[in-house]
Amino acid sequence: MRNKNDARYKRTHKLIMDTFKNMIIEMDFTKITIKDLTNIAGINRKTFYLHYYSLDEILYELQNEIINGLIDILDQETSDENSIDIQKFMTAFSKLLSDDQPLHQRLLCCENYRFVAEQVQNIVTEKCSEIFFAGKDIDTSRKDMVTAYLSHSILTLWRNWLLSGCEMTKDEMIHFSTQLVEHGLDSIN
């Protein structure tokens, strides 16, 4: 395999990923082929295989990119008291979604990419549990319900916002979703 620090390697790797992202926006994952991807990217199959073993590997890399972005947001918005500033989190999350809205909308809202949304949700659930319950002795059933509430409500709110065609402005959505999540959390404190 080539030197991954080489500028040409990085450029080709980015080209493959960008082409793959555009194809996801246009079609279902099951319809994407390596042949079509390499034709659209203007590279040969051998070049593709220098970068990836399969389309699944590209999808996995993309999924990890999204998940790592979410983890970074959660880590940045966590205070010393193991709590999250929900409004800051919602603002950062909306920025993450806006950075590549057509792609994120497709991955989080399309039934054919449900497995990606579920993986993202699992990571958010796990991270919320780590943050909110670190060092606290809380029975598992309540802990599981609270983390499920947080992760499901946050992702479902934003998924619905995307599906609605973003009828509310982003700022209105941040304010609205923050209120819903915070008031739900206030009820159990």
Backbone as JSON Lines, residues from 0, in Angstrom:
{"i":0,"aa":"M","n":[0.85,-1.18,0.0],"ca":[0.0,0.0,0.0],"c":[0.89,1.24,0.0]}
{"i":1,"aa":"R","n":[0.41,2.28,-0.6],"ca":[1.17,3.52,-0.7],"c":[1.26,4.25,0.62]}
{"i":2,"aa":"N","n":[2.14,5.22,0.64],"ca":[2.32,6.06,1.82],"c":[1.07,6.91,2.02]}
{"i":3,"aa":"K","n":[0.39,6.7,3.14],"ca":[-0.86,7.42,3.41],"c":[-0.65,8.9,3.67]}
{"i":4,"aa":"N","n":[0.6,9.31,3.85],"ca":[0.91,10.73,4.06],"c":[1.21,11.45,2.75]}
{"i":5,"aa":"D","n":[1.33,10.69,1.68],"ca":[1.6,11.25,0.36],"c":[0.41,12.1,-0.09]}
{"i":6,"aa":"A","n":[0.67,13.27,-0.64],"ca":[-0.4,14.19,-1.05],"c":[-1.31,13.56,-2.11]}
{"i":7,"aa":"R","n":[-0.74,12.81,-3.04],"ca":[-1.56,12.17,-4.08],"c":[-2.48,11.12,-3.49]}
{"i":8,"aa":"Y","n":[-1.94,10.36,-2.53],"ca":[-2.75,9.34,-1.85],"c":[-3.93,10.01,-1.14]}
{"i":9,"aa":"K","n":[-3.65,11.07,-0.4],"ca":[-4.7,11.78,0.35],"c":[-5.75,12.35,-0.6]}
{"i":10,"aa":"R","n":[-5.29,12.92,-1.72],"ca":[-6.21,13.51,-2.69],"c":[-7.13,12.44,-3.28]}
{"i":11,"aa":"T","n":[-6.56,11.3,-3.63],"ca":[-7.36,10.2,-4.2],"c":[-8.31,9.62,-3.16]}
{"i":12,"aa":"H","n":[-7.83,9.48,-1.94],"ca":[-8.67,8.97,-0.85],"c":[-9.89,9.88,-0.66]}
{"i":13,"aa":"K","n":[-9.63,11.19,-0.66],"ca":[-10.72,12.17,-0.5],"c":[-11.67,12.11,-1.7]}
{"i":14,"aa":"L","n":[-11.12,11.96,-2.9],"ca":[-11.94,11.85,-4.1],"c":[-12.88,10.65,-4.01]}
{"i":15,"aa":"I","n":[-12.35,9.53,-3.57],"ca":[-13.18,8.32,-3.43],"c":[-14.29,8.56,-2.41]}
{"i":16,"aa":"M","n":[-13.93,9.12,-1.26],"ca":[-14.93,9.37,-0.21],"c":[-15.97,10.39,-0.68]}
{"i":17,"aa":"D","n":[-15.54,11.47,-1.31],"ca":[-16.49,12.48,-1.79],"c":[-17.44,11.9,-2.84]}
{"i":18,"aa":"T","n":[-16.9,11.08,-3.74],"ca":[-17.73,10.43,-4.75],"c":[-18.74,9.5,-4.08]}
{"i":19,"aa":"F","n":[-18.28,8.75,-3.1],"ca":[-19.15,7.84,-2.36],"c":[-20.27,8.62,-1.66]}
{"i":20,"aa":"K","n":[-19.93,9.73,-1.02],"ca":[-20.95,10.55,-0.34],"c":[-21.99,11.04,-1.33]}
{"i":21,"aa":"N","n":[-21.55,11.5,-2.49],"ca":[-22.5,11.97,-3.51],"c":[-23.39,10.84,-4.0]}
{"i":22,"aa":"M","n":[-22.84,9.66,-4.12],"ca":[-23.63,8.51,-4.56],"c":[-24.66,8.12,-3.5]}
{"i":23,"aa":"I","n":[-24.29,8.22,-2.23],"ca":[-25.24,7.92,-1.15],"c":[-26.44,8.86,-1.22]}
{"i":24,"aa":"I","n":[-26.18,10.13,-1.5],"ca":[-27.27,11.1,-1.6],"c":[-28.22,10.73,-2.73]}
{"i":25,"aa":"E","n":[-27.66,10.17,-3.8],"ca":[-28.44,9.86,-4.99],"c":[-29.12,8.49,-4.99]}
{"i":26,"aa":"M","n":[-28.53,7.51,-4.27],"ca":[-29.06,6.14,-4.39],"c":[-28.87,5.35,-3.11]}
{"i":27,"aa":"D","n":[-29.52,4.21,-3.06],"ca":[-29.38,3.31,-1.91],"c":[-28.01,2.64,-1.95]}
{"i":28,"aa":"F","n":[-27.52,2.3,-0.78],"ca":[-26.21,1.66,-0.66],"c":[-26.15,0.37,-1.47]}
{"i":29,"aa":"T","n":[-27.23,-0.39,-1.49],"ca":[-27.24,-1.67,-2.21],"c":[-27.1,-1.48,-3.72]}
{"i":30,"aa":"K","n":[-27.37,-0.29,-4.22],"ca":[-27.27,-0.01,-5.66],"c":[-25.89,0.52,-6.05]}
{"i":31,"aa":"I","n":[-25.09,0.91,-5.07],"ca":[-23.76,1.45,-5.35],"c":[-22.8,0.29,-5.65]}
{"i":32,"aa":"T","n":[-22.06,0.42,-6.73],"ca":[-21.06,-0.6,-7.07],"c":[-19.68,0.06,-7.15]}
{"i":33,"aa":"I","n":[-18.67,-0.76,-6.97],"ca":[-17.3,-0.25,-7.09],"c":[-17.06,0.21,-8.52]}
{"i":34,"aa":"K","n":[-17.6,-0.52,-9.47],"ca":[-17.43,-0.14,-10.88],"c":[-18.0,1.26,-11.13]}
{"i":35,"aa":"D","n":[-19.22,1.51,-10.66],"ca":[-19.83,2.83,-10.85],"c":[-19.05,3.91,-10.11]}
{"i":36,"aa":"L","n":[-18.64,3.61,-8.88],"ca":[-17.9,4.59,-8.1],"c":[-16.59,4.97,-8.8]}
{"i":37,"aa":"T","n":[-15.86,3.97,-9.29],"ca":[-14.58,4.27,-9.94],"c":[-14.79,5.01,-11.26]}
{"i":38,"aa":"N","n":[-15.86,4.7,-11.98],"ca":[-16.16,5.43,-13.22],"c":[-16.46,6.89,-12.93]}
{"i":39,"aa":"I","n":[-17.29,7.14,-11.93],"ca":[-17.66,8.51,-11.58],"c":[-16.44,9.28,-11.05]}
{"i":40,"aa":"A","n":[-15.62,8.62,-10.25],"ca":[-14.43,9.27,-9.68],"c":[-13.31,9.44,-10.71]}
{"i":41,"aa":"G","n":[-13.4,8.69,-11.8],"ca":[-12.36,8.78,-12.82],"c":[-11.07,8.09,-12.42]}
{"i":42,"aa":"I","n":[-11.21,7.0,-11.67],"ca":[-10.04,6.21,-11.26],"c":[-10.27,4.76,-11.68]}
{"i":43,"aa":"N","n":[-9.21,3.96,-11.65],"ca":[-9.42,2.55,-11.98],"c":[-9.64,1.74,-10.71]}
{"i":44,"aa":"R","n":[-10.1,0.51,-10.89],"ca":[-10.44,-0.34,-9.74],"c":[-9.22,-0.66,-8.89]}
{"i":45,"aa":"K","n":[-8.07,-0.8,-9.53],"ca":[-6.84,-1.08,-8.77],"c":[-6.57,0.07,-7.79]}
{"i":46,"aa":"T","n":[-6.76,1.28,-8.23],"ca":[-6.56,2.45,-7.36],"c":[-7.54,2.4,-6.2]}
{"i":47,"aa":"F","n":[-8.79,2.05,-6.5],"ca":[-9.78,1.92,-5.43],"c":[-9.29,0.94,-4.37]}
{"i":48,"aa":"Y","n":[-8.82,-0.22,-4.81],"ca":[-8.42,-1.27,-3.88],"c":[-7.13,-0.93,-3.12]}
{"i":49,"aa":"L","n":[-6.38,0.05,-3.57],"ca":[-5.25,0.54,-2.78],"c":[-5.74,1.31,-1.55]}
{"i":50,"aa":"H","n":[-6.96,1.81,-1.62],"ca":[-7.52,2.63,-0.54],"c":[-8.52,1.87,0.32]}
{"i":51,"aa":"Y","n":[-9.32,1.04,-0.29],"ca":[-10.39,0.33,0.43],"c":[-10.48,-1.11,-0.07]}
{"i":52,"aa":"Y","n":[-10.93,-1.98,0.82],"ca":[-11.16,-3.38,0.45],"c":[-12.55,-3.58,-0.13]}
{"i":53,"aa":"S","n":[-13.49,-2.72,0.29],"ca":[-14.88,-2.89,-0.15],"c":[-15.65,-1.59,0.08]}
{"i":54,"aa":"L","n":[-16.86,-1.56,-0.43],"ca":[-17.75,-0.43,-0.18],"c":[-18.14,-0.37,1.29]}
{"i":55,"aa":"D","n":[-18.26,-1.53,1.91],"ca":[-18.58,-1.57,3.34],"c":[-17.53,-0.82,4.16]}
{"i":56,"aa":"E","n":[-16.28,-0.94,3.76],"ca":[-15.2,-0.25,4.47],"c":[-15.35,1.27,4.35]}
{"i":57,"aa":"I","n":[-15.73,1.76,3.18],"ca":[-15.94,3.2,3.01],"c":[-17.11,3.65,3.88]}
{"i":58,"aa":"L","n":[-18.19,2.89,3.87],"ca":[-19.35,3.24,4.68],"c":[-18.99,3.24,6.16]}
{"i":59,"aa":"Y","n":[-18.21,2.28,6.58],"ca":[-17.76,2.2,7.97],"c":[-16.93,3.44,8.33]}
{"i":60,"aa":"E","n":[-16.04,3.85,7.43],"ca":[-15.22,5.04,7.66],"c":[-16.1,6.29,7.76]}
{"i":61,"aa":"L","n":[-17.08,6.4,6.89],"ca":[-18.01,7.53,6.92],"c":[-18.82,7.54,8.21]}
{"i":62,"aa":"Q","n":[-19.3,6.38,8.59],"ca":[-20.07,6.25,9.83],"c":[-19.21,6.67,11.03]}
{"i":63,"aa":"N","n":[-17.97,6.24,11.06],"ca":[-17.06,6.62,12.15],"c":[-16.77,8.11,12.16]}
{"i":64,"aa":"E","n":[-16.71,8.71,10.98],"ca":[-16.5,10.16,10.87],"c":[-17.66,10.89,11.57]}
{"i":65,"aa":"I","n":[-18.88,10.47,11.31],"ca":[-20.06,11.08,11.93],"c":[-20.06,10.82,13.44]}
{"i":66,"aa":"I","n":[-19.81,9.59,13.82],"ca":[-19.81,9.22,15.24],"c":[-18.73,9.99,15.99]}
{"i":67,"aa":"N","n":[-17.53,10.09,15.42],"ca":[-16.46,10.83,16.08],"c":[-16.8,12.31,16.21]}
{"i":68,"aa":"G","n":[-17.5,12.85,15.22],"ca":[-17.96,14.24,15.32],"c":[-18.92,14.42,16.49]}
{"i":69,"aa":"L","n":[-19.83,13.47,16.65],"ca":[-20.77,13.52,17.78],"c":[-20.06,13.36,19.12]}
{"i":70,"aa":"I","n":[-19.12,12.44,19.19],"ca":[-18.37,12.24,20.43],"c":[-17.6,13.5,20.79]}
{"i":71,"aa":"D","n":[-17.0,14.14,19.79],"ca":[-16.28,15.39,20.04],"c":[-17.22,16.45,20.61]}
{"i":72,"aa":"I","n":[-18.42,16.54,20.04],"ca":[-19.41,17.5,20.53],"c":[-19.77,17.19,21.98]}
{"i":73,"aa":"L","n":[-20.06,15.95,22.26],"ca":[-20.43,15.56,23.63],"c":[-19.29,15.82,24.6]}
{"i":74,"aa":"D","n":[-18.07,15.53,24.19],"ca":[-16.92,15.78,25.06],"c":[-16.72,17.27,25.31]}
{"i":75,"aa":"Q","n":[-16.91,18.09,24.28],"ca":[-16.73,19.53,24.43],"c":[-17.81,20.15,25.31]}
{"i":76,"aa":"E","n":[-19.0,19.6,25.27],"ca":[-20.12,20.19,26.01],"c":[-20.33,19.57,27.37]}
{"i":77,"aa":"T","n":[-19.4,18.75,27.82],"ca":[-19.51,18.13,29.14],"c":[-18.78,18.98,30.17]}
{"i":78,"aa":"S","n":[-19.47,19.3,31.26],"ca":[-18.84,20.09,32.32],"c":[-18.21,19.16,33.35]}
{"i":79,"aa":"D","n":[-17.55,19.75,34.33],"ca":[-16.91,18.97,35.39],"c":[-17.93,18.21,36.24]}
{"i":80,"aa":"E","n":[-19.16,18.67,36.28],"ca":[-20.19,18.02,37.09],"c":[-20.87,16.88,36.34]}
{"i":81,"aa":"N","n":[-20.26,16.42,35.26],"ca":[-20.85,15.35,34.44],"c":[-22.25,15.71,33.96]}
{"i":82,"aa":"S","n":[-22.36,16.89,33.41],"ca":[-23.62,17.27,32.78],"c":[-23.3,17.95,31.46]}
{"i":83,"aa":"I","n":[-24.3,18.04,30.64],"ca":[-24.13,18.64,29.32],"c":[-24.97,19.9,29.26]}
{"i":84,"aa":"D","n":[-24.4,20.97,28.71],"ca":[-25.18,22.16,28.42],"c":[-25.98,21.81,27.16]}
{"i":85,"aa":"I","n":[-27.25,21.53,27.35],"ca":[-28.09,21.02,26.25],"c":[-28.14,22.01,25.09]}
{"i":86,"aa":"Q","n":[-28.26,23.3,25.37],"ca":[-28.33,24.28,24.28],"c":[-27.04,24.29,23.47]}
{"i":87,"aa":"K","n":[-25.9,24.25,24.15],"ca":[-24.63,24.21,23.42],"c":[-24.53,22.92,22.6]}
{"i":88,"aa":"F","n":[-24.99,21.82,23.19],"ca":[-24.96,20.56,22.47],"c":[-25.84,20.64,21.22]}
{"i":89,"aa":"M","n":[-27.07,21.16,21.37],"ca":[-27.99,21.27,20.23],"c":[-27.4,22.18,19.15]}
{"i":90,"aa":"T","n":[-26.75,23.26,19.56],"ca":[-26.13,24.17,18.61],"c":[-25.01,23.47,17.85]}
{"i":91,"aa":"A","n":[-24.16,22.77,18.57],"ca":[-23.05,22.05,17.93],"c":[-23.58,20.92,17.04]}
{"i":92,"aa":"F","n":[-24.61,20.22,17.52],"ca":[-25.19,19.13,16.74],"c":[-25.8,19.66,15.44]}
{"i":93,"aa":"S","n":[-26.47,20.81,15.52],"ca":[-27.06,21.4,14.32],"c":[-25.98,21.8,13.33]}
{"i":94,"aa":"K","n":[-24.84,22.27,13.83],"ca":[-23.73,22.62,12.95],"c":[-23.19,21.37,12.26]}
{"i":95,"aa":"L","n":[-23.07,20.29,13.02],"ca":[-22.61,19.02,12.43],"c":[-23.55,18.59,11.31]}
{"i":96,"aa":"L","n":[-24.86,18.66,11.55],"ca":[-25.84,18.27,10.53],"c":[-25.79,19.21,9.33]}
{"i":97,"aa":"S","n":[-25.58,20.49,9.58],"ca":[-25.58,21.49,8.5],"c":[-24.35,21.4,7.62]}
{"i":98,"aa":"D","n":[-23.26,20.9,8.17],"ca":[-22.02,20.85,7.4],"c":[-22.18,20.07,6.1]}
{"i":99,"aa":"D","n":[-22.99,19.05,6.1],"ca":[-23.26,18.28,4.89],"c":[-24.7,17.78,4.98]}
{"i":100,"aa":"Q","n":[-25.63,18.73,4.97],"ca":[-27.03,18.42,5.26],"c":[-27.64,17.36,4.35]}
{"i":101,"aa":"P","n":[-27.47,17.41,3.03],"ca":[-28.09,16.36,2.21],"c":[-27.6,14.96,2.57]}
{"i":102,"aa":"L","n":[-26.31,14.83,2.86],"ca":[-25.77,13.53,3.23],"c":[-26.3,13.08,4.58]}
{"i":103,"aa":"H","n":[-26.25,13.97,5.58],"ca":[-26.72,13.6,6.91],"c":[-28.22,13.31,6.9]}
{"i":104,"aa":"Q","n":[-28.96,14.06,6.11],"ca":[-30.4,13.8,6.02],"c":[-30.63,12.4,5.45]}
{"i":105,"aa":"R","n":[-29.9,12.06,4.44],"ca":[-30.06,10.74,3.81],"c":[-29.69,9.62,4.79]}
{"i":106,"aa":"L","n":[-28.57,9.79,5.49],"ca":[-28.1,8.75,6.41],"c":[-28.98,8.62,7.64]}
{"i":107,"aa":"L","n":[-29.51,9.73,8.14],"ca":[-30.3,9.68,9.37],"c":[-31.79,9.46,9.13]}
{"i":108,"aa":"C","n":[-32.26,9.75,7.93],"ca":[-33.7,9.72,7.7],"c":[-34.17,8.62,6.74]}
{"i":109,"aa":"C","n":[-33.34,8.18,5.85],"ca":[-33.75,7.2,4.85],"c":[-33.77,5.8,5.46]}
{"i":110,"aa":"E","n":[-34.84,5.1,5.24],"ca":[-35.01,3.75,5.8],"c":[-33.88,2.8,5.38]}
{"i":111,"aa":"N","n":[-33.37,2.98,4.16],"ca":[-32.31,2.1,3.67],"c":[-30.97,2.31,4.38]}
{"i":112,"aa":"Y","n":[-30.86,3.41,5.1],"ca":[-29.64,3.68,5.87],"c":[-29.92,3.66,7.36]}
{"i":113,"aa":"R","n":[-31.0,3.02,7.74],"ca":[-31.42,2.96,9.15],"c":[-30.31,2.41,10.05]}
{"i":114,"aa":"F","n":[-29.54,1.46,9.52],"ca":[-28.46,0.85,10.3],"c":[-27.4,1.88,10.69]}
{"i":115,"aa":"V","n":[-27.18,2.89,9.86],"ca":[-26.23,3.95,10.2],"c":[-26.8,4.8,11.34]}
{"i":116,"aa":"A","n":[-28.07,5.18,11.21],"ca":[-28.72,5.97,12.26],"c":[-28.72,5.22,13.59]}
{"i":117,"aa":"E","n":[-28.95,3.92,13.53],"ca":[-28.96,3.12,14.76],"c":[-27.58,3.07,15.41]}
{"i":118,"aa":"Q","n":[-26.54,2.96,14.61],"ca":[-25.18,2.98,15.16],"c":[-24.88,4.32,15.82]}
{"i":119,"aa":"V","n":[-25.27,5.4,15.16],"ca":[-25.07,6.74,15.72],"c":[-25.83,6.84,17.04]}
{"i":120,"aa":"Q","n":[-27.05,6.38,17.04],"ca":[-27.88,6.43,18.25],"c":[-27.27,5.6,19.38]}
{"i":121,"aa":"N","n":[-26.74,4.44,19.07],"ca":[-26.09,3.61,20.09],"c":[-24.91,4.32,20.73]}
{"i":122,"aa":"I","n":[-24.13,5.0,19.92],"ca":[-22.97,5.73,20.45],"c":[-23.43,6.89,21.32]}
{"i":123,"aa":"V","n":[-24.44,7.62,20.87],"ca":[-24.96,8.74,21.67],"c":[-25.51,8.21,22.99]}
{"i":124,"aa":"T","n":[-26.22,7.11,22.96],"ca":[-26.76,6.51,24.18],"c":[-25.63,6.14,25.14]}
{"i":125,"aa":"E","n":[-24.63,5.48,24.62],"ca":[-23.5,5.06,25.46],"c":[-22.77,6.27,26.06]}
{"i":126,"aa":"K","n":[-22.54,7.28,25.24],"ca":[-21.82,8.47,25.7],"c":[-22.64,9.25,26.73]}
{"i":127,"aa":"C","n":[-23.95,9.38,26.49],"ca":[-24.83,10.06,27.46],"c":[-24.8,9.33,28.8]}
{"i":128,"aa":"S","n":[-24.82,8.03,28.75],"ca":[-24.78,7.23,29.98],"c":[-23.48,7.47,30.73]}
{"i":129,"aa":"E","n":[-22.37,7.48,30.0],"ca":[-21.06,7.76,30.62],"c":[-21.05,9.12,31.3]}
{"i":130,"aa":"I","n":[-21.55,10.12,30.61],"ca":[-21.49,11.49,31.11],"c":[-22.4,11.7,32.32]}
{"i":131,"aa":"F","n":[-23.65,11.31,32.18],"ca":[-24.63,11.63,33.22],"c":[-24.52,10.77,34.46]}
{"i":132,"aa":"F","n":[-24.0,9.57,34.32],"ca":[-24.03,8.66,35.46],"c":[-22.65,8.28,35.99]}
{"i":133,"aa":"A","n":[-21.62,8.98,35.57],"ca":[-20.27,8.69,36.06],"c":[-20.22,8.9,37.57]}
{"i":134,"aa":"G","n":[-19.86,7.86,38.28],"ca":[-19.7,7.96,39.73],"c":[-20.99,8.02,40.53]}
{"i":135,"aa":"K","n":[-22.13,7.82,39.87],"ca":[-23.42,7.87,40.56],"c":[-23.98,6.46,40.71]}
{"i":136,"aa":"D","n":[-24.59,6.22,41.84],"ca":[-25.19,4.91,42.1],"c":[-26.68,4.99,41.79]}
{"i":137,"aa":"I","n":[-27.04,4.64,40.57],"ca":[-28.43,4.71,40.12],"c":[-28.8,3.34,39.58]}
{"i":138,"aa":"D","n":[-30.03,2.91,39.91],"ca":[-30.41,1.58,39.44],"c":[-30.43,1.54,37.91]}
{"i":139,"aa":"T","n":[-30.05,0.4,37.39],"ca":[-29.83,0.23,35.96],"c":[-31.07,0.53,35.12]}
{"i":140,"aa":"S","n":[-32.25,0.14,35.58],"ca":[-33.44,0.35,34.76],"c":[-33.72,1.85,34.58]}
{"i":141,"aa":"R","n":[-33.57,2.63,35.63],"ca":[-33.77,4.09,35.49],"c":[-32.68,4.71,34.62]}
{"i":142,"aa":"K","n":[-31.48,4.28,34.83],"ca":[-30.35,4.78,34.05],"c":[-30.59,4.5,32.56]}
{"i":143,"aa":"D","n":[-31.0,3.28,32.24],"ca":[-31.26,2.91,30.85],"c":[-32.39,3.74,30.25]}
{"i":144,"aa":"M","n":[-33.43,4.0,31.05],"ca":[-34.56,4.8,30.54],"c":[-34.14,6.24,30.27]}
{"i":145,"aa":"V","n":[-33.36,6.82,31.16],"ca":[-32.93,8.21,30.97],"c":[-32.03,8.33,29.75]}
{"i":146,"aa":"T","n":[-31.07,7.43,29.61],"ca":[-30.18,7.52,28.45],"c":[-30.93,7.24,27.15]}
{"i":147,"aa":"A","n":[-31.88,6.33,27.18],"ca":[-32.7,6.08,25.99],"c":[-33.5,7.32,25.63]}
{"i":148,"aa":"Y","n":[-34.07,7.96,26.66],"ca":[-34.84,9.19,26.44],"c":[-33.97,10.25,25.77]}
{"i":149,"aa":"L","n":[-32.79,10.46,26.32],"ca":[-31.91,11.5,25.78],"c":[-31.51,11.21,24.34]}
{"i":150,"aa":"S","n":[-30.96,10.04,24.11],"ca":[-30.45,9.75,22.77],"c":[-31.57,9.67,21.74]}
{"i":151,"aa":"H","n":[-32.66,9.02,22.09],"ca":[-33.76,8.89,21.13],"c":[-34.44,10.22,20.87]}
{"i":152,"aa":"S","n":[-34.66,11.0,21.92],"ca":[-35.35,12.27,21.71],"c":[-34.51,13.23,20.9]}
{"i":153,"aa":"I","n":[-33.23,13.32,21.2],"ca":[-32.37,14.25,20.46],"c":[-32.31,13.87,18.99]}
{"i":154,"aa":"L","n":[-32.01,12.62,18.69],"ca":[-31.9,12.22,17.29],"c":[-33.25,12.26,16.57]}
{"i":155,"aa":"T","n":[-34.31,11.88,17.26],"ca":[-35.63,11.91,16.62],"c":[-36.08,13.34,16.33]}
{"i":156,"aa":"L","n":[-35.82,14.25,17.25],"ca":[-36.17,15.65,17.01],"c":[-35.47,16.18,15.76]}
{"i":157,"aa":"W","n":[-34.17,15.93,15.67],"ca":[-33.42,16.44,14.52],"c":[-33.79,15.69,13.24]}
{"i":158,"aa":"R","n":[-34.06,14.41,13.33],"ca":[-34.49,13.65,12.16],"c":[-35.81,14.22,11.63]}
{"i":159,"aa":"N","n":[-36.75,14.49,12.53],"ca":[-38.03,15.07,12.12],"c":[-37.86,16.46,11.53]}
{"i":160,"aa":"W","n":[-36.94,17.22,12.09],"ca":[-36.67,18.56,11.55],"c":[-36.17,18.45,10.1]}
{"i":161,"aa":"L","n":[-35.24,17.52,9.87],"ca":[-34.73,17.33,8.52],"c":[-35.83,16.86,7.57]}
{"i":162,"aa":"L","n":[-36.65,15.91,8.04],"ca":[-37.73,15.38,7.2],"c":[-38.8,16.41,6.89]}
{"i":163,"aa":"S","n":[-38.98,17.37,7.8],"ca":[-39.99,18.41,7.57],"c":[-39.52,19.46,6.57]}
{"i":164,"aa":"G","n":[-38.31,19.29,6.07],"ca":[-37.78,20.28,5.15],"c":[-37.25,21.49,5.9]}
{"i":165,"aa":"C","n":[-36.95,21.3,7.16],"ca":[-36.39,22.36,8.01],"c":[-37.33,23.56,8.08]}
{"i":166,"aa":"E","n":[-38.61,23.26,8.36],"ca":[-39.63,24.31,8.42],"c":[-39.29,25.39,9.44]}
{"i":167,"aa":"M","n":[-38.78,24.98,10.59],"ca":[-38.29,25.96,11.57],"c":[-36.89,26.38,11.15]}
{"i":168,"aa":"T","n":[-36.52,27.59,11.51],"ca":[-35.13,27.96,11.27],"c":[-34.25,27.12,12.19]}
{"i":169,"aa":"K","n":[-32.98,27.08,11.9],"ca":[-32.07,26.31,12.73],"c":[-32.08,26.85,14.16]}
{"i":170,"aa":"D","n":[-32.08,28.17,14.32],"ca":[-32.1,28.75,15.67],"c":[-33.39,28.41,16.42]}
{"i":171,"aa":"E","n":[-34.52,28.43,15.71],"ca":[-35.79,28.04,16.35],"c":[-35.74,26.58,16.78]}
{"i":172,"aa":"M","n":[-35.17,25.74,15.94],"ca":[-35.08,24.32,16.26],"c":[-34.17,24.08,17.46]}
{"i":173,"aa":"I","n":[-33.06,24.81,17.52],"ca":[-32.15,24.68,18.67],"c":[-32.89,25.06,19.94]}
{"i":174,"aa":"H","n":[-33.59,26.18,19.92],"ca":[-34.33,26.64,21.1],"c":[-35.43,25.65,21.48]}
{"i":175,"aa":"F","n":[-36.21,25.22,20.51],"ca":[-37.32,24.31,20.74],"c":[-36.84,22.96,21.29]}
{"i":176,"aa":"S","n":[-35.83,22.38,20.63],"ca":[-35.34,21.07,21.07],"c":[-34.67,21.15,22.44]}
{"i":177,"aa":"T","n":[-34.0,22.25,22.71],"ca":[-33.38,22.45,24.03],"c":[-34.45,22.48,25.11]}
{"i":178,"aa":"Q","n":[-35.52,23.23,24.85],"ca":[-36.61,23.31,25.84],"c":[-37.22,21.94,26.1]}
{"i":179,"aa":"L","n":[-37.5,21.2,25.04],"ca":[-38.1,19.88,25.2],"c":[-37.21,18.94,26.01]}
{"i":180,"aa":"V","n":[-35.94,18.9,25.67],"ca":[-35.03,17.99,26.37],"c":[-34.8,18.44,27.81]}
{"i":181,"aa":"E","n":[-34.56,19.73,28.02],"ca":[-34.3,20.22,29.38],"c":[-35.49,20.04,30.3]}
{"i":182,"aa":"H","n":[-36.68,20.32,29.83],"ca":[-37.85,20.18,30.7],"c":[-38.12,18.71,31.01]}
{"i":183,"aa":"G","n":[-37.81,17.85,30.06],"ca":[-37.93,16.43,30.34],"c":[-36.92,16.0,31.4]}
{"i":184,"aa":"L","n":[-35.73,16.54,31.32],"ca":[-34.7,16.22,32.31],"c":[-35.02,16.82,33.67]}
{"i":185,"aa":"D","n":[-35.59,18.03,33.68],"ca":[-35.95,18.67,34.94],"c":[-36.94,17.83,35.74]}
{"i":186,"aa":"S","n":[-37.78,17.11,35.04],"ca":[-38.82,16.34,35.74],"c":[-38.26,15.17,36.54]}
{"i":187,"aa":"I","n":[-37.05,14.74,36.25],"ca":[-36.49,13.61,37.0],"c":[-35.44,14.04,38.02]}
{"i":188,"aa":"N","n":[-35.09,15.3,38.07],"ca":[-34.08,15.78,39.02],"c":[-34.66,16.03,40.38]}
